[in-house]
Amino acid sequence: MPAGTTHSTAYDGVSYTRGGTVDRADVGVLVQSAADGDAAAWKSLVDGLGPLVWSVVRAHGLSDADAHEVYQTAWFRFAQHLGRIREPEKTGSWLASTARHECLKLIRASKRWTPTDDPQLLDRPSEDRTPEESVLDSEEAAAQTERVRRLWQEFEELGERCRQLLRVLISSPPPSYQEVSAALGIAVGSIGPMRRRCLRRLRARLEARGTI
Amino acid sequence: MSDMNDDFGDEPSDGTFTDEELGTGLLEEELRQAAAILDPVPAGLRQIAVDAFALHDLEARVAELTFDSLVDAIPVRGETDPPRMLTFRADEVTVDVEVTRGRSDRPGAAAGADPDRGAERSAGPCAADGGRHGPVHRRRLTHRPVRAAAADRPGGGRDGWLRA
């Protein structure tokens, strides 16, 4: 059995609930409920799959304006297709794929590739104070804040392919390999090995800087 | 070009689940937390996605029956067979329908009113109880749900189905 498949299975078996509000197994049920008019179910879908859609947009290195446009378009499309989704449990892949195609459309149209290593990003205040941010606000967490910033900086300086793959992989909750495949147009079997190598590379960079 | 760093050919991959493997898993989790802090979905965008739910039934918006004289009206003395008055509402548009007993080809009256403007928006023939727009085709009026189709003018396109 290929290494990627072995790992993929192990990875897919855990932690869909980790860090997120929606268990991936519930997505099909939520989509069904939303199609029947349940606004709360829709909200849960937005919270559970929004970070995945956002990660796809960010992985494609769009400008902020374009990123916002693609994110909205993906959800508008989904809302309009809600009653016609054939495989509700694969909604994550559907959204990821829709977001990817919208990204590619904009990239082709603008014929430019705006780099994501946006120097403003690290200092940009979030519009919303997340619980994590509140923690970081405290004095004791200053060292941790610094570590997070360094980690993010090293991540952003990875090569394009690693940065793309990892950006989607680290959305919350962790996406399935099928969703990552839909998001980036790469074969499911190659995700595991690529993931390992990219994380090793990141670790090496952090070690070289003495961050780990 | 940054892609040059992504040549994966130099690293072995034996697929075993090692301590290093656990380490990369932890690193990934740490990165996930960093993304949640430094690059979250902007709150405004999240709200737009939540609001997009309104689009899901745009083509099949069903008006709510807000008034039915059969159950809501105070009986008028001396009126033994009053017309049944129905009021449907979908967002800012209300449609009043009067259903009368009589000849089966008598047109019913439908009027759409926009309360904000206080003006009548449309008036024309309607049909109740499963008929098509145009003259009323009415079977026995019962408590069963009523369906009506309203059009701007006789023979005009159907604006939408109302159901209650």
mmCIF file with all atom_site columns, N, CA and C in Angstrom, chain B residues 79-114:
data_model
loop_
_atom_site.group_PDB
_atom_site.id
_atom_site.type_symbol
_atom_site.label_atom_id
_atom_site.label_alt_id
_atom_site.label_comp_id
_atom_site.label_asym_id
_atom_site.label_entity_id
_atom_site.label_seq_id
_atom_site.pdbx_PDB_ins_code
_atom_site.Cartn_x
_atom_site.Cartn_y
_atom_site.Cartn_z
_atom_site.occupancy
_atom_site.B_iso_or_equiv
_atom_site.pdbx_formal_charge
_atom_site.auth_seq_id
_atom_site.auth_comp_id
_atom_site.auth_asym_id
_atom_site.auth_atom_id
_atom_site.pdbx_PDB_model_num
ATOM 1   N N  . GLU B 1 79  ? -75.419 37.693 6.774   1.00 0.00 ? 79  GLU B N  1
ATOM 2   C CA . GLU B 1 79  ? -74.632 37.174 5.656   1.00 0.00 ? 79  GLU B CA 1
ATOM 3   C C  . GLU B 1 79  ? -74.532 35.656 5.806   1.00 0.00 ? 79  GLU B C  1
ATOM 4   N N  . THR B 1 80  ? -75.214 34.945 4.974   1.00 0.00 ? 80  THR B N  1
ATOM 5   C CA . THR B 1 80  ? -75.191 33.495 5.112   1.00 0.00 ? 80  THR B CA 1
ATOM 6   C C  . THR B 1 80  ? -74.082 32.869 4.275   1.00 0.00 ? 80  THR B C  1
ATOM 7   N N  . ASP B 1 81  ? -73.726 33.540 3.214   1.00 0.00 ? 81  ASP B N  1
ATOM 8   C CA . ASP B 1 81  ? -72.721 32.948 2.332   1.00 0.00 ? 81  ASP B CA 1
ATOM 9   C C  . ASP B 1 81  ? -71.737 34.026 1.870   1.00 0.00 ? 81  ASP B C  1
ATOM 10  N N  . PRO B 1 82  ? -70.984 34.576 2.822   1.00 0.00 ? 82  PRO B N  1
ATOM 11  C CA . PRO B 1 82  ? -70.086 35.677 2.453   1.00 0.00 ? 82  PRO B CA 1
ATOM 12  C C  . PRO B 1 82  ? -68.919 35.169 1.610   1.00 0.00 ? 82  PRO B C  1
ATOM 13  N N  . PRO B 1 83  ? -68.344 36.039 0.790   1.00 0.00 ? 83  PRO B N  1
ATOM 14  C CA . PRO B 1 83  ? -67.146 35.621 0.049   1.00 0.00 ? 83  PRO B CA 1
ATOM 15  C C  . PRO B 1 83  ? -66.004 35.310 1.017   1.00 0.00 ? 83  PRO B C  1
ATOM 16  N N  . ARG B 1 84  ? -65.204 34.397 0.622   1.00 0.00 ? 84  ARG B N  1
ATOM 17  C CA . ARG B 1 84  ? -64.057 34.066 1.476   1.00 0.00 ? 84  ARG B CA 1
ATOM 18  C C  . ARG B 1 84  ? -62.904 35.009 1.112   1.00 0.00 ? 84  ARG B C  1
ATOM 19  N N  . MET B 1 85  ? -62.407 35.692 2.114   1.00 0.00 ? 85  MET B N  1
ATOM 20  C CA . MET B 1 85  ? -61.312 36.636 1.892   1.00 0.00 ? 85  MET B CA 1
ATOM 21  C C  . MET B 1 85  ? -60.003 36.008 2.375   1.00 0.00 ? 85  MET B C  1
ATOM 22  N N  . LEU B 1 86  ? -59.021 36.065 1.500   1.00 0.00 ? 86  LEU B N  1
ATOM 23  C CA . LEU B 1 86  ? -57.718 35.503 1.857   1.00 0.00 ? 86  LEU B CA 1
ATOM 24  C C  . LEU B 1 86  ? -56.637 36.570 1.657   1.00 0.00 ? 86  LEU B C  1
ATOM 25  N N  . THR B 1 87  ? -55.745 36.668 2.588   1.00 0.00 ? 87  THR B N  1
ATOM 26  C CA . THR B 1 87  ? -54.616 37.588 2.423   1.00 0.00 ? 87  THR B CA 1
ATOM 27  C C  . THR B 1 87  ? -53.308 36.799 2.504   1.00 0.00 ? 87  THR B C  1
ATOM 28  N N  . PHE B 1 88  ? -52.519 36.912 1.471   1.00 0.00 ? 88  PHE B N  1
ATOM 29  C CA . PHE B 1 88  ? -51.209 36.252 1.439   1.00 0.00 ? 88  PHE B CA 1
ATOM 30  C C  . PHE B 1 88  ? -50.137 37.315 1.576   1.00 0.00 ? 88  PHE B C  1
ATOM 31  N N  . ARG B 1 89  ? -49.045 36.909 2.174   1.00 0.00 ? 89  ARG B N  1
ATOM 32  C CA . ARG B 1 89  ? -47.962 37.861 2.328   1.00 0.00 ? 89  ARG B CA 1
ATOM 33  C C  . ARG B 1 89  ? -46.622 37.181 2.072   1.00 0.00 ? 89  ARG B C  1
ATOM 34  N N  . ALA B 1 90  ? -45.803 37.811 1.242   1.00 0.00 ? 90  ALA B N  1
ATOM 35  C CA . ALA B 1 90  ? -44.424 37.357 1.025   1.00 0.00 ? 90  ALA B CA 1
ATOM 36  C C  . ALA B 1 90  ? -43.541 38.596 1.077   1.00 0.00 ? 90  ALA B C  1
ATOM 37  N N  . ASP B 1 91  ? -42.756 38.708 2.126   1.00 0.00 ? 91  ASP B N  1
ATOM 38  C CA . ASP B 1 91  ? -41.944 39.906 2.349   1.00 0.00 ? 91  ASP B CA 1
ATOM 39  C C  . ASP B 1 91  ? -42.817 41.151 2.328   1.00 0.00 ? 91  ASP B C  1
ATOM 40  N N  . GLU B 1 92  ? -42.507 42.095 1.439   1.00 0.00 ? 92  GLU B N  1
ATOM 41  C CA . GLU B 1 92  ? -43.237 43.367 1.500   1.00 0.00 ? 92  GLU B CA 1
ATOM 42  C C  . GLU B 1 92  ? -44.492 43.363 0.638   1.00 0.00 ? 92  GLU B C  1
ATOM 43  N N  . VAL B 1 93  ? -44.747 42.278 -0.036  1.00 0.00 ? 93  VAL B N  1
ATOM 44  C CA . VAL B 1 93  ? -45.906 42.240 -0.932  1.00 0.00 ? 93  VAL B CA 1
ATOM 45  C C  . VAL B 1 93  ? -47.040 41.445 -0.301  1.00 0.00 ? 93  VAL B C  1
ATOM 46  N N  . THR B 1 94  ? -48.230 42.031 -0.326  1.00 0.00 ? 94  THR B N  1
ATOM 47  C CA . THR B 1 94  ? -49.394 41.282 0.125   1.00 0.00 ? 94  THR B CA 1
ATOM 48  C C  . THR B 1 94  ? -50.349 41.130 -1.043  1.00 0.00 ? 94  THR B C  1
ATOM 49  N N  . VAL B 1 95  ? -51.052 40.020 -1.063  1.00 0.00 ? 95  VAL B N  1
ATOM 50  C CA . VAL B 1 95  ? -52.028 39.776 -2.112  1.00 0.00 ? 95  VAL B CA 1
ATOM 51  C C  . VAL B 1 95  ? -53.342 39.400 -1.442  1.00 0.00 ? 95  VAL B C  1
ATOM 52  N N  . ASP B 1 96  ? -54.403 40.141 -1.803  1.00 0.00 ? 96  ASP B N  1
ATOM 53  C CA . ASP B 1 96  ? -55.725 39.849 -1.261  1.00 0.00 ? 96  ASP B CA 1
ATOM 54  C C  . ASP B 1 96  ? -56.529 39.098 -2.319  1.00 0.00 ? 96  ASP B C  1
ATOM 55  N N  . VAL B 1 97  ? -57.144 38.041 -1.891  1.00 0.00 ? 97  VAL B N  1
ATOM 56  C CA . VAL B 1 97  ? -57.926 37.234 -2.823  1.00 0.00 ? 97  VAL B CA 1
ATOM 57  C C  . VAL B 1 97  ? -59.340 37.093 -2.277  1.00 0.00 ? 97  VAL B C  1
ATOM 58  N N  . GLU B 1 98  ? -60.296 37.334 -3.156  1.00 0.00 ? 98  GLU B N  1
ATOM 59  C CA . GLU B 1 98  ? -61.696 37.153 -2.770  1.00 0.00 ? 98  GLU B CA 1
ATOM 60  C C  . GLU B 1 98  ? -62.265 35.991 -3.556  1.00 0.00 ? 98  GLU B C  1
ATOM 61  N N  . VAL B 1 99  ? -62.764 35.020 -2.837  1.00 0.00 ? 99  VAL B N  1
ATOM 62  C CA . VAL B 1 99  ? -63.328 33.859 -3.515  1.00 0.00 ? 99  VAL B CA 1
ATOM 63  C C  . VAL B 1 99  ? -64.821 33.841 -3.243  1.00 0.00 ? 99  VAL B C  1
ATOM 64  N N  . THR B 1 100 ? -65.596 33.842 -4.322  1.00 0.00 ? 100 THR B N  1
ATOM 65  C CA . THR B 1 100 ? -67.047 33.886 -4.150  1.00 0.00 ? 100 THR B CA 1
ATOM 66  C C  . THR B 1 100 ? -67.699 32.639 -4.718  1.00 0.00 ? 100 THR B C  1
ATOM 67  N N  . ARG B 1 101 ? -68.845 32.336 -4.144  1.00 0.00 ? 101 ARG B N  1
ATOM 68  C CA . ARG B 1 101 ? -69.620 31.236 -4.651  1.00 0.00 ? 101 ARG B CA 1
ATOM 69  C C  . ARG B 1 101 ? -70.444 31.759 -5.827  1.00 0.00 ? 101 ARG B C  1
ATOM 70  N N  . GLY B 1 102 ? -70.593 30.984 -6.839  1.00 0.00 ? 102 GLY B N  1
ATOM 71  C CA . GLY B 1 102 ? -71.399 31.472 -7.955  1.00 0.00 ? 102 GLY B CA 1
ATOM 72  C C  . GLY B 1 102 ? -71.048 30.715 -9.217  1.00 0.00 ? 102 GLY B C  1
ATOM 73  N N  . ARG B 1 103 ? -71.200 31.419 -10.325 1.00 0.00 ? 103 ARG B N  1
ATOM 74  C CA . ARG B 1 103 ? -70.875 30.770 -11.582 1.00 0.00 ? 103 ARG B CA 1
ATOM 75  C C  . ARG B 1 103 ? -69.391 30.426 -11.613 1.00 0.00 ? 103 ARG B C  1
ATOM 76  N N  . SER B 1 104 ? -69.119 29.264 -12.169 1.00 0.00 ? 104 SER B N  1
ATOM 77  C CA . SER B 1 104 ? -67.751 28.782 -12.099 1.00 0.00 ? 104 SER B CA 1
ATOM 78  C C  . SER B 1 104 ? -66.813 29.580 -12.996 1.00 0.00 ? 104 SER B C  1
ATOM 79  N N  . ASP B 1 105 ? -67.346 30.377 -13.900 1.00 0.00 ? 105 ASP B N  1
ATOM 80  C CA . ASP B 1 105 ? -66.449 31.107 -14.800 1.00 0.00 ? 105 ASP B CA 1
ATOM 81  C C  . ASP B 1 105 ? -66.292 32.575 -14.389 1.00 0.00 ? 105 ASP B C  1
ATOM 82  N N  . ARG B 1 106 ? -66.817 32.894 -13.205 1.00 0.00 ? 106 ARG B N  1
ATOM 83  C CA . ARG B 1 106 ? -66.684 34.282 -12.770 1.00 0.00 ? 106 ARG B CA 1
ATOM 84  C C  . ARG B 1 106 ? -65.249 34.575 -12.318 1.00 0.00 ? 106 ARG B C  1
ATOM 85  N N  . PRO B 1 107 ? -64.670 35.610 -12.877 1.00 0.00 ? 107 PRO B N  1
ATOM 86  C CA . PRO B 1 107 ? -63.280 35.880 -12.488 1.00 0.00 ? 107 PRO B CA 1
ATOM 87  C C  . PRO B 1 107 ? -63.189 36.290 -11.029 1.00 0.00 ? 107 PRO B C  1
ATOM 88  N N  . GLY B 1 108 ? -62.207 35.819 -10.373 1.00 0.00 ? 108 GLY B N  1
ATOM 89  C CA . GLY B 1 108 ? -61.938 36.275 -9.022  1.00 0.00 ? 108 GLY B CA 1
ATOM 90  C C  . GLY B 1 108 ? -61.138 37.559 -9.104  1.00 0.00 ? 108 GLY B C  1
ATOM 91  N N  . ALA B 1 109 ? -60.929 38.174 -8.001  1.00 0.00 ? 109 ALA B N  1
ATOM 92  C CA . ALA B 1 109 ? -60.151 39.413 -7.998  1.00 0.00 ? 109 ALA B CA 1
ATOM 93  C C  . ALA B 1 109 ? -58.893 39.212 -7.163  1.00 0.00 ? 109 ALA B C  1
ATOM 94  N N  . ALA B 1 110 ? -57.818 39.618 -7.711  1.00 0.00 ? 110 ALA B N  1
ATOM 95  C CA . ALA B 1 110 ? -56.573 39.551 -6.952  1.00 0.00 ? 110 ALA B CA 1
ATOM 96  C C  . ALA B 1 110 ? -55.896 40.893 -7.011  1.00 0.00 ? 110 ALA B C  1
ATOM 97  N N  . ALA B 1 111 ? -55.433 41.367 -5.902  1.00 0.00 ? 111 ALA B N  1
ATOM 98  C CA . ALA B 1 111 ? -54.742 42.647 -5.890  1.00 0.00 ? 111 ALA B CA 1
ATOM 99  C C  . ALA B 1 111 ? -53.490 42.536 -5.052  1.00 0.00 ? 111 ALA B C  1
ATOM 100 N N  . GLY B 1 112 ? -52.426 42.995 -5.602  1.00 0.00 ? 112 GLY B N  1
ATOM 101 C CA . GLY B 1 112 ? -51.182 42.999 -4.834  1.00 0.00 ? 112 GLY B CA 1
ATOM 102 C C  . GLY B 1 112 ? -50.940 44.405 -4.338  1.00 0.00 ? 112 GLY B C  1
ATOM 103 N N  . ALA B 1 113 ? -50.593 44.529 -3.100  1.00 0.00 ? 113 ALA B N  1
ATOM 104 C CA . ALA B 1 113 ? -50.367 45.870 -2.551  1.00 0.00 ? 113 ALA B CA 1
ATOM 105 C C  . ALA B 1 113 ? -49.014 45.936 -1.874  1.00 0.00 ? 113 ALA B C  1
ATOM 106 N N  . ASP B 1 114 ? -48.358 47.018 -2.066  1.00 0.00 ? 114 ASP B N  1
ATOM 107 C CA . ASP B 1 114 ? -47.070 47.252 -1.419  1.00 0.00 ? 114 ASP B CA 1
ATOM 108 C C  . ASP B 1 114 ? -47.328 48.209 -0.261  1.00 0.00 ? 114 ASP B C  1
#
